[in-house]
mmCIF file of C-alpha atoms in Angstrom:
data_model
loop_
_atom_site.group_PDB
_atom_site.id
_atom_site.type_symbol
_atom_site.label_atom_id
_atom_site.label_comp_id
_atom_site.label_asym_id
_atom_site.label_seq_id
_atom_site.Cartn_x
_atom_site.Cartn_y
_atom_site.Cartn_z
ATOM 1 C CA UNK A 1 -13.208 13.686 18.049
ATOM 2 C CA UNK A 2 -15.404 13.859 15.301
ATOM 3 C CA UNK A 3 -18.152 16.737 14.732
ATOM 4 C CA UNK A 4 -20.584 17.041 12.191
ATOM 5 C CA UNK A 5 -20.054 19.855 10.177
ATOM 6 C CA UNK A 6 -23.296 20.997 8.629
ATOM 7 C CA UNK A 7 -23.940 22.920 5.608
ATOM 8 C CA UNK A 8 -26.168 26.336 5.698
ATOM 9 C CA UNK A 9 -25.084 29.087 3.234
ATOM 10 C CA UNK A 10 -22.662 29.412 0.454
ATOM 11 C CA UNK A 11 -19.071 31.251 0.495
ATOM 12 C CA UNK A 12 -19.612 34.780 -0.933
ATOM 13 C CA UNK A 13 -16.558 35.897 -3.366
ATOM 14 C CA UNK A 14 -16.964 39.175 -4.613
ATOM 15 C CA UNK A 15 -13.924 38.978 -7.231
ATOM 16 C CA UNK A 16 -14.665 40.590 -10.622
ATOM 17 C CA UNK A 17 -13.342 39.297 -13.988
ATOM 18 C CA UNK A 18 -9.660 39.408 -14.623
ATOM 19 C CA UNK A 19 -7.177 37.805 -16.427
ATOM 20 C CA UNK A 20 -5.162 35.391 -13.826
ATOM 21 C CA UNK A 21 -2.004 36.345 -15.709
ATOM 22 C CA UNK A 22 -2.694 40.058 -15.082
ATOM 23 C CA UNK A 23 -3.494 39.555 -11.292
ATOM 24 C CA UNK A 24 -0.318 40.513 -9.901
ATOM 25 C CA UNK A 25 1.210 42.614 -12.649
ATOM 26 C CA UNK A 26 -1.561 45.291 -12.730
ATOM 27 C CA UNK A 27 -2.595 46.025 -9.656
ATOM 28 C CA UNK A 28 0.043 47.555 -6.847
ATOM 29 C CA UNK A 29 0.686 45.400 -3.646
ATOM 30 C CA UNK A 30 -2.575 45.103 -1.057
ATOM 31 C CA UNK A 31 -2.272 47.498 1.735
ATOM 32 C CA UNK A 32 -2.930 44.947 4.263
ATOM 33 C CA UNK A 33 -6.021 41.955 5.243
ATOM 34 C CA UNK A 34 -7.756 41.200 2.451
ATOM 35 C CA UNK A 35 -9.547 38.215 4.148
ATOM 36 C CA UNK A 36 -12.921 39.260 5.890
ATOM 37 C CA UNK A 37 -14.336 36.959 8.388
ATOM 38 C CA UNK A 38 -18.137 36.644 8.664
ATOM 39 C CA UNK A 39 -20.268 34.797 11.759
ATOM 40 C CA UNK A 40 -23.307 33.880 11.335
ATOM 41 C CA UNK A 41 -25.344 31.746 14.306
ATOM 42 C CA UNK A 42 -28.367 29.724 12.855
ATOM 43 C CA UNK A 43 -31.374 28.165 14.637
ATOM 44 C CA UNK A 44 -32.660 25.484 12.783
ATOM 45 C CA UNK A 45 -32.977 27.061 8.784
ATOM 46 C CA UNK A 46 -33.243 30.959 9.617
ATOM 47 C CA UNK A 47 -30.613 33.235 10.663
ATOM 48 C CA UNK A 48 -30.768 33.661 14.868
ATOM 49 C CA UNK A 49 -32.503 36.979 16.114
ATOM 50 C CA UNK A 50 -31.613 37.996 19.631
ATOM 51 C CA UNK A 51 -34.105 40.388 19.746
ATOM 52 C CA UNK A 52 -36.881 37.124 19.563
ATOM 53 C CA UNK A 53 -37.546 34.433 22.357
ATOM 54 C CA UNK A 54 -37.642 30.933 21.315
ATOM 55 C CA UNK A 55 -38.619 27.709 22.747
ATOM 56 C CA UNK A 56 -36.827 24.390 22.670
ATOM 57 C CA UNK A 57 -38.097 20.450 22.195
ATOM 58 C CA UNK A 58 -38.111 20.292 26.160
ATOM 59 C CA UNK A 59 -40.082 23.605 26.853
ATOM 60 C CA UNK A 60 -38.117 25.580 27.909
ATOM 61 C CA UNK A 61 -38.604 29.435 26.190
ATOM 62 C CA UNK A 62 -35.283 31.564 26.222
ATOM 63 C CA UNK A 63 -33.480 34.352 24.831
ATOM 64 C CA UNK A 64 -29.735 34.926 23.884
ATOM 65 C CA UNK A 65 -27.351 37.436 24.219
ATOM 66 C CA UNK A 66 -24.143 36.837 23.116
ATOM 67 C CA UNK A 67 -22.902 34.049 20.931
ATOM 68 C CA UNK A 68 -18.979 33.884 20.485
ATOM 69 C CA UNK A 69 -16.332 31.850 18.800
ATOM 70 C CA UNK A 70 -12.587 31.879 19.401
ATOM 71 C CA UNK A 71 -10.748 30.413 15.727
ATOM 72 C CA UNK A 72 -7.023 29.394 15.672
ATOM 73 C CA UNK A 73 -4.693 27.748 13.083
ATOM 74 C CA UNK A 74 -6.717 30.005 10.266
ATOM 75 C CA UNK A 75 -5.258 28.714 6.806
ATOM 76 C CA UNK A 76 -6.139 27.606 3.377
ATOM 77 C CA UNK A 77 -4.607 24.479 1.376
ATOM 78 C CA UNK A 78 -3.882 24.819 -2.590
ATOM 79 C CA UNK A 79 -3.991 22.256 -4.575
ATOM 80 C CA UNK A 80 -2.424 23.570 -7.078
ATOM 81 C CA UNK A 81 0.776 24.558 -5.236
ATOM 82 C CA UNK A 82 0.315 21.015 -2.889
ATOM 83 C CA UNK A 83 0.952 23.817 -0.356
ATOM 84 C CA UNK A 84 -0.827 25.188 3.042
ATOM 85 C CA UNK A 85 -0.659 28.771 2.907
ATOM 86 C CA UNK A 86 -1.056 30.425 6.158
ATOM 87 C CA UNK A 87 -3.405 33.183 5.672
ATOM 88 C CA UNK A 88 -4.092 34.448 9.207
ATOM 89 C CA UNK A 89 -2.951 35.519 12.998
ATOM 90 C CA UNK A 90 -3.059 32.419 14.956
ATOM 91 C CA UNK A 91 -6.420 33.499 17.034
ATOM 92 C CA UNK A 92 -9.394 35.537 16.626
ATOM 93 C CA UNK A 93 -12.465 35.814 17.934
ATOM 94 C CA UNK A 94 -16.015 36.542 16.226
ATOM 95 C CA UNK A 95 -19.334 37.291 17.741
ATOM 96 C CA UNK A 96 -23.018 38.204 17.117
ATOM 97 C CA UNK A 97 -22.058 42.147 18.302
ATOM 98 C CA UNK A 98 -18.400 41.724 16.326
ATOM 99 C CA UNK A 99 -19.413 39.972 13.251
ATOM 100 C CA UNK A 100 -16.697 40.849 10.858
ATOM 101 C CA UNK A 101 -12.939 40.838 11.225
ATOM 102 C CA UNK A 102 -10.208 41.722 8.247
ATOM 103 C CA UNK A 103 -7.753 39.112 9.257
ATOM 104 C CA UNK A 104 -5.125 37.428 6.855
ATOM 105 C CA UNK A 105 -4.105 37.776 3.720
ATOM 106 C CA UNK A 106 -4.222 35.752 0.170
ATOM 107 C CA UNK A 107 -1.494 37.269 -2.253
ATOM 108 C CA UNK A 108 -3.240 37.572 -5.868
ATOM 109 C CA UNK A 109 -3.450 34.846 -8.337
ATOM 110 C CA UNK A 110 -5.638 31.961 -8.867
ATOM 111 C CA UNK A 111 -6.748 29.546 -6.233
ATOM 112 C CA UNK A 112 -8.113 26.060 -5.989
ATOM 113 C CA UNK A 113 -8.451 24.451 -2.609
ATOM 114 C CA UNK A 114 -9.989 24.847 1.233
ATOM 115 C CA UNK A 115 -9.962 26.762 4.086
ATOM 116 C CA UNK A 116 -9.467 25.157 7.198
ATOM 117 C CA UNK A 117 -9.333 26.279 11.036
ATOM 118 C CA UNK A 118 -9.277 24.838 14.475
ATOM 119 C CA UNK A 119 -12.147 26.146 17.049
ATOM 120 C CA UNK A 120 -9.988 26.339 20.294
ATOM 121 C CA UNK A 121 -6.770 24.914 19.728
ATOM 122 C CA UNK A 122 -4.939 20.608 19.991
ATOM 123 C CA UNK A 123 -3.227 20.354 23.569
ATOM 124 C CA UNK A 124 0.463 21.678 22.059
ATOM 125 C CA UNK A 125 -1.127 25.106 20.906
ATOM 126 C CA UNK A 126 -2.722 25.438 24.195
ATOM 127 C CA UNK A 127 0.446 25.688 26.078
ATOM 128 C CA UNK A 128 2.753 27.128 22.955
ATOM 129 C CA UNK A 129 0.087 29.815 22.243
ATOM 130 C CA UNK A 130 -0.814 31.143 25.927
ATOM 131 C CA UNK A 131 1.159 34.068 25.462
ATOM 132 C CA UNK A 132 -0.837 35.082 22.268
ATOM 133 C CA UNK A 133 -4.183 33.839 23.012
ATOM 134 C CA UNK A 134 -3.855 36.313 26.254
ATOM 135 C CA UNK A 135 -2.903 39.365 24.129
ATOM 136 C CA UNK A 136 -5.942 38.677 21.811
ATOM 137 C CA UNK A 137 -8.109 37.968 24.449
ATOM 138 C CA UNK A 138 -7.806 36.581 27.821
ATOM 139 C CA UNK A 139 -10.773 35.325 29.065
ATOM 140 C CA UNK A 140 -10.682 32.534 26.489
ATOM 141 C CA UNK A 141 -7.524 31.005 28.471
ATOM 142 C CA UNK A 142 -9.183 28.616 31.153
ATOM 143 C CA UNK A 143 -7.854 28.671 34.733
ATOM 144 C CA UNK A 144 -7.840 25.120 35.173
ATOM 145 C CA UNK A 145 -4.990 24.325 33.191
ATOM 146 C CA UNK A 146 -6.629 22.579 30.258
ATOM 147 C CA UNK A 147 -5.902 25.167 27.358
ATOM 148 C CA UNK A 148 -8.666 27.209 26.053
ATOM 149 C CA UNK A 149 -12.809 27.838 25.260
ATOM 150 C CA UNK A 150 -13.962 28.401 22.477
ATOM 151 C CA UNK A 151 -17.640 28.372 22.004
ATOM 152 C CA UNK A 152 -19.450 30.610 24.464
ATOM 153 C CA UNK A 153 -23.180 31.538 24.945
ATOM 154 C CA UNK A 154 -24.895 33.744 27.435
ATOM 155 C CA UNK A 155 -28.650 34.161 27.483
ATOM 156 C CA UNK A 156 -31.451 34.143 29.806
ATOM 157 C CA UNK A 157 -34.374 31.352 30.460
ATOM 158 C CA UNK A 158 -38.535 31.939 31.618
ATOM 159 C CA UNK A 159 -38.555 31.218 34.989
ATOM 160 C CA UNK A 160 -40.463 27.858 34.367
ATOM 161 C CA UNK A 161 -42.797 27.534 37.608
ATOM 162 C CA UNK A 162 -44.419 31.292 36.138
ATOM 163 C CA UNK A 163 -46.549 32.307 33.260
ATOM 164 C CA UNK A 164 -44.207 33.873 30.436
ATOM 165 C CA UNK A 165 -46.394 37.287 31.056
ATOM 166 C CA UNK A 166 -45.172 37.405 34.739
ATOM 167 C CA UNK A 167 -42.251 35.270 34.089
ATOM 168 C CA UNK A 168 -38.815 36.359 35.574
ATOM 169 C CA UNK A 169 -35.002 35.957 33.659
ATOM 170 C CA UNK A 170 -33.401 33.191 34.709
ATOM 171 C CA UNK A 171 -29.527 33.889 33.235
ATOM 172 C CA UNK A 172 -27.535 30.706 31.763
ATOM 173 C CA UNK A 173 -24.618 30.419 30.260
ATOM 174 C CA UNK A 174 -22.789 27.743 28.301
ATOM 175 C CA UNK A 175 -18.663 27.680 27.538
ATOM 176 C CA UNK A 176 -17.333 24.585 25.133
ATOM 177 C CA UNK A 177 -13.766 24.309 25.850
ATOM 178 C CA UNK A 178 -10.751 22.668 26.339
ATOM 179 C CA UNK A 179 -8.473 21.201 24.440
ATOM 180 C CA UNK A 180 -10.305 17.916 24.849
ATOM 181 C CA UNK A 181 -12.940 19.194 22.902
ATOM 182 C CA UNK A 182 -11.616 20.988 20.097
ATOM 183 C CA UNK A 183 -11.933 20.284 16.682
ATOM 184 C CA UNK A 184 -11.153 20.984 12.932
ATOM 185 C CA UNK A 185 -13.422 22.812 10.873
ATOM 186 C CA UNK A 186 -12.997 23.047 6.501
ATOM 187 C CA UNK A 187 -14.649 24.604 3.626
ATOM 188 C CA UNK A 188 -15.505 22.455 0.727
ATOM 189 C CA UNK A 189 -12.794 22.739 -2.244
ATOM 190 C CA UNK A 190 -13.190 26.037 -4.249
ATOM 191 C CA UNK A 191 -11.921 27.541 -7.057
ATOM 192 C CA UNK A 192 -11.592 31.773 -7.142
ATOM 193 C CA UNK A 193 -9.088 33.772 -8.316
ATOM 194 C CA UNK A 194 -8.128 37.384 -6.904
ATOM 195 C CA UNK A 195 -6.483 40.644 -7.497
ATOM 196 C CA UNK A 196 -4.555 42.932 -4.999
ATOM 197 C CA UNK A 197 -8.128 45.294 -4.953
ATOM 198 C CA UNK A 198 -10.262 42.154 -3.564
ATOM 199 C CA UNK A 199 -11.812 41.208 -0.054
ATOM 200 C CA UNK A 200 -12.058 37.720 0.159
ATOM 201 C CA UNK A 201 -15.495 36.970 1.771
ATOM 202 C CA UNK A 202 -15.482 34.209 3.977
ATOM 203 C CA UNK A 203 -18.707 32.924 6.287
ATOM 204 C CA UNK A 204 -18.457 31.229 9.493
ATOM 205 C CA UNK A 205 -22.007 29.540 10.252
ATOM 206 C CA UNK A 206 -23.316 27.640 13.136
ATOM 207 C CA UNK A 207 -26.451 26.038 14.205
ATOM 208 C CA UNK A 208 -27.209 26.502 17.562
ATOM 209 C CA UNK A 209 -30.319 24.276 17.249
ATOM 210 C CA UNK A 210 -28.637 20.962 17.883
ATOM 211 C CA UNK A 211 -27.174 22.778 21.174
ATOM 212 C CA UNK A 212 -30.255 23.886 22.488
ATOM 213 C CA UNK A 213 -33.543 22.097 21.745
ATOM 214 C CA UNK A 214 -32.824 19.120 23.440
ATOM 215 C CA UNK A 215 -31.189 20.722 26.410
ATOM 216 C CA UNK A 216 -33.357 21.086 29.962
ATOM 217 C CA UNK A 217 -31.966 24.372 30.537
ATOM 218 C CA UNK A 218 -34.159 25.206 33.707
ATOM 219 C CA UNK A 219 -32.276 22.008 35.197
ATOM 220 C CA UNK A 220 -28.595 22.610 33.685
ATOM 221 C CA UNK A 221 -28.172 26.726 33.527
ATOM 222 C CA UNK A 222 -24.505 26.420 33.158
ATOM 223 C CA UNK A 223 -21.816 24.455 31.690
ATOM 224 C CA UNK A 224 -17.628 25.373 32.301
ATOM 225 C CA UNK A 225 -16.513 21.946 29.823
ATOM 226 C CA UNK A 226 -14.728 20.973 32.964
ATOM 227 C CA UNK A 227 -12.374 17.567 32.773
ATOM 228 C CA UNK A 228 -12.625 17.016 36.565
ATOM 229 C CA UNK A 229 -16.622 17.222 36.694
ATOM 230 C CA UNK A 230 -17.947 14.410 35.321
ATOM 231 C CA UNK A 231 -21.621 15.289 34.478
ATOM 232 C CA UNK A 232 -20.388 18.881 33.486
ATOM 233 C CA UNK A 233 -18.422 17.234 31.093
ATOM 234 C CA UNK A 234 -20.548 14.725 29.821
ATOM 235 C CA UNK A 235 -23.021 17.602 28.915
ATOM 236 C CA UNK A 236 -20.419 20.119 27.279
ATOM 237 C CA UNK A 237 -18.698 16.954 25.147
ATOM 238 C CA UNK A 238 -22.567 16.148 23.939
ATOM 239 C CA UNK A 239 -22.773 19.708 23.036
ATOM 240 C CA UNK A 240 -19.465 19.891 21.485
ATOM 241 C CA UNK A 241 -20.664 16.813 19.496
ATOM 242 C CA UNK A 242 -23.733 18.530 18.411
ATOM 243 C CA UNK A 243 -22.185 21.870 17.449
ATOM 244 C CA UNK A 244 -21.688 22.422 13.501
ATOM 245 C CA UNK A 245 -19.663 24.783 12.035
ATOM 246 C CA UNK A 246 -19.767 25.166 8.352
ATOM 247 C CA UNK A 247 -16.947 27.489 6.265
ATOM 248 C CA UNK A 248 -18.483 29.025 3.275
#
């Protein structure tokens, strides 16, 4: 399944000058993580602000709450060594109230290549991986037997039929999941090198626009990505297809 992965921001690598032949010998083994994770949800151009209501292409006017994303397979592929390094845990999860997260670790030395990671995981890792994905976090297992979500968002809607000054919250709540629907995300190629003193900045964005403006969300105020539902699916593959995650 293909997604379109959409550019909005840049990769942030706060590494100061060094010698590449000096990176390892002067500087004492990292204590741990040196790779920090960094979510960002868009809509449209501008950052998302959950304290702000906005309204979609269809009307509707709505706020959100929570935005989260469960990552697995984190890793990055050097050129240079025509190796895939595997810098991470195999899951973690990122959100607008968690987010950063220190996870996985590039040893120092000179790089030139991508980062790449799965959003939910192919239909092996969902069965290999339950045992992990549950100790990380368990609601992101499904109970249907069809792996794992991965893209979850919880808001609230205008109730339509009322003026938005007497208007009442209408809660909704969409989960992309699955391992039908998951997908591959990757950076563009990059070139950085690093010492054993460095954090490794790397941003996660998404645009929730494509998601949401077309979306009748008075009509459809929840979505599960369920296989056996046919117009539940339908919807949650067309936002799936829509979705765009961009490593920076």
């Amino acid at each position: 399944m293909n997604h379109k992965y959409l550019l909005f921001g840049i990769l942030i690598l706060a590494f100061s000058a060094c010698k590449e032949d000096s990176l390892i010998e002067d500087n004492p083994a990292p204590p741990g993580d040196n790779l920090e994770w960094n979510f960002v949800p868009y809509y449209g151009e501008r950052a998302f602000n959950f304290d702000s209501a906005y309204a979609n292409s269809v009307g509707v006017n709505f706020m959100l709450d929570t935005v989260e994303l469960f990552l697995g397979d984190i890793s990055f592929y050097d050129f240079n060594q025509e190796a895939t390094i595997d810098t991470a845990a195999n899951y973690f999860m990122l959100s607008n109230y968690k987010p950063q997260v220190l996870e996985g670790n590039l040893p120092a030395g000179g790089y030139y290549g991508y980062f790449q990671t799965i959003a939910g995981a192919d239909s092996a890792a969902a069965v290999d991986d339950l045992a992990e994905i549950l100790s990380v976090d368990p609601k992101w297992v499904r109970r249907d037997g069809f792996g794992i979500n991965y893209f979850k968002i919880k808001g609230r809607i205008f109730d339509p039929a009322l003026p938005i000054t007497d208007s009442v919250f209408i809660p909704v709540e969409y989960t992309l999941g699955s391992y039908l629907l998951s997908d591959t995300a990757r950076s563009e190629n990059r070139s950085f090198s690093i010492d054993n003193l460095q954090k490794v900045r790397v941003f996660l964005l998404t645009d929730l626009k494509p998601l949401l403006d077309k979306l009748p969300m008075s009509l459809v105020t929840e979505v599960e990505s369920d296989p056996t539902n046919t117009q539940d699916f339908t919807i949650a593959k067309a936002m799936a297809d829509s979705l765009s995650i961009g490593i920076f």
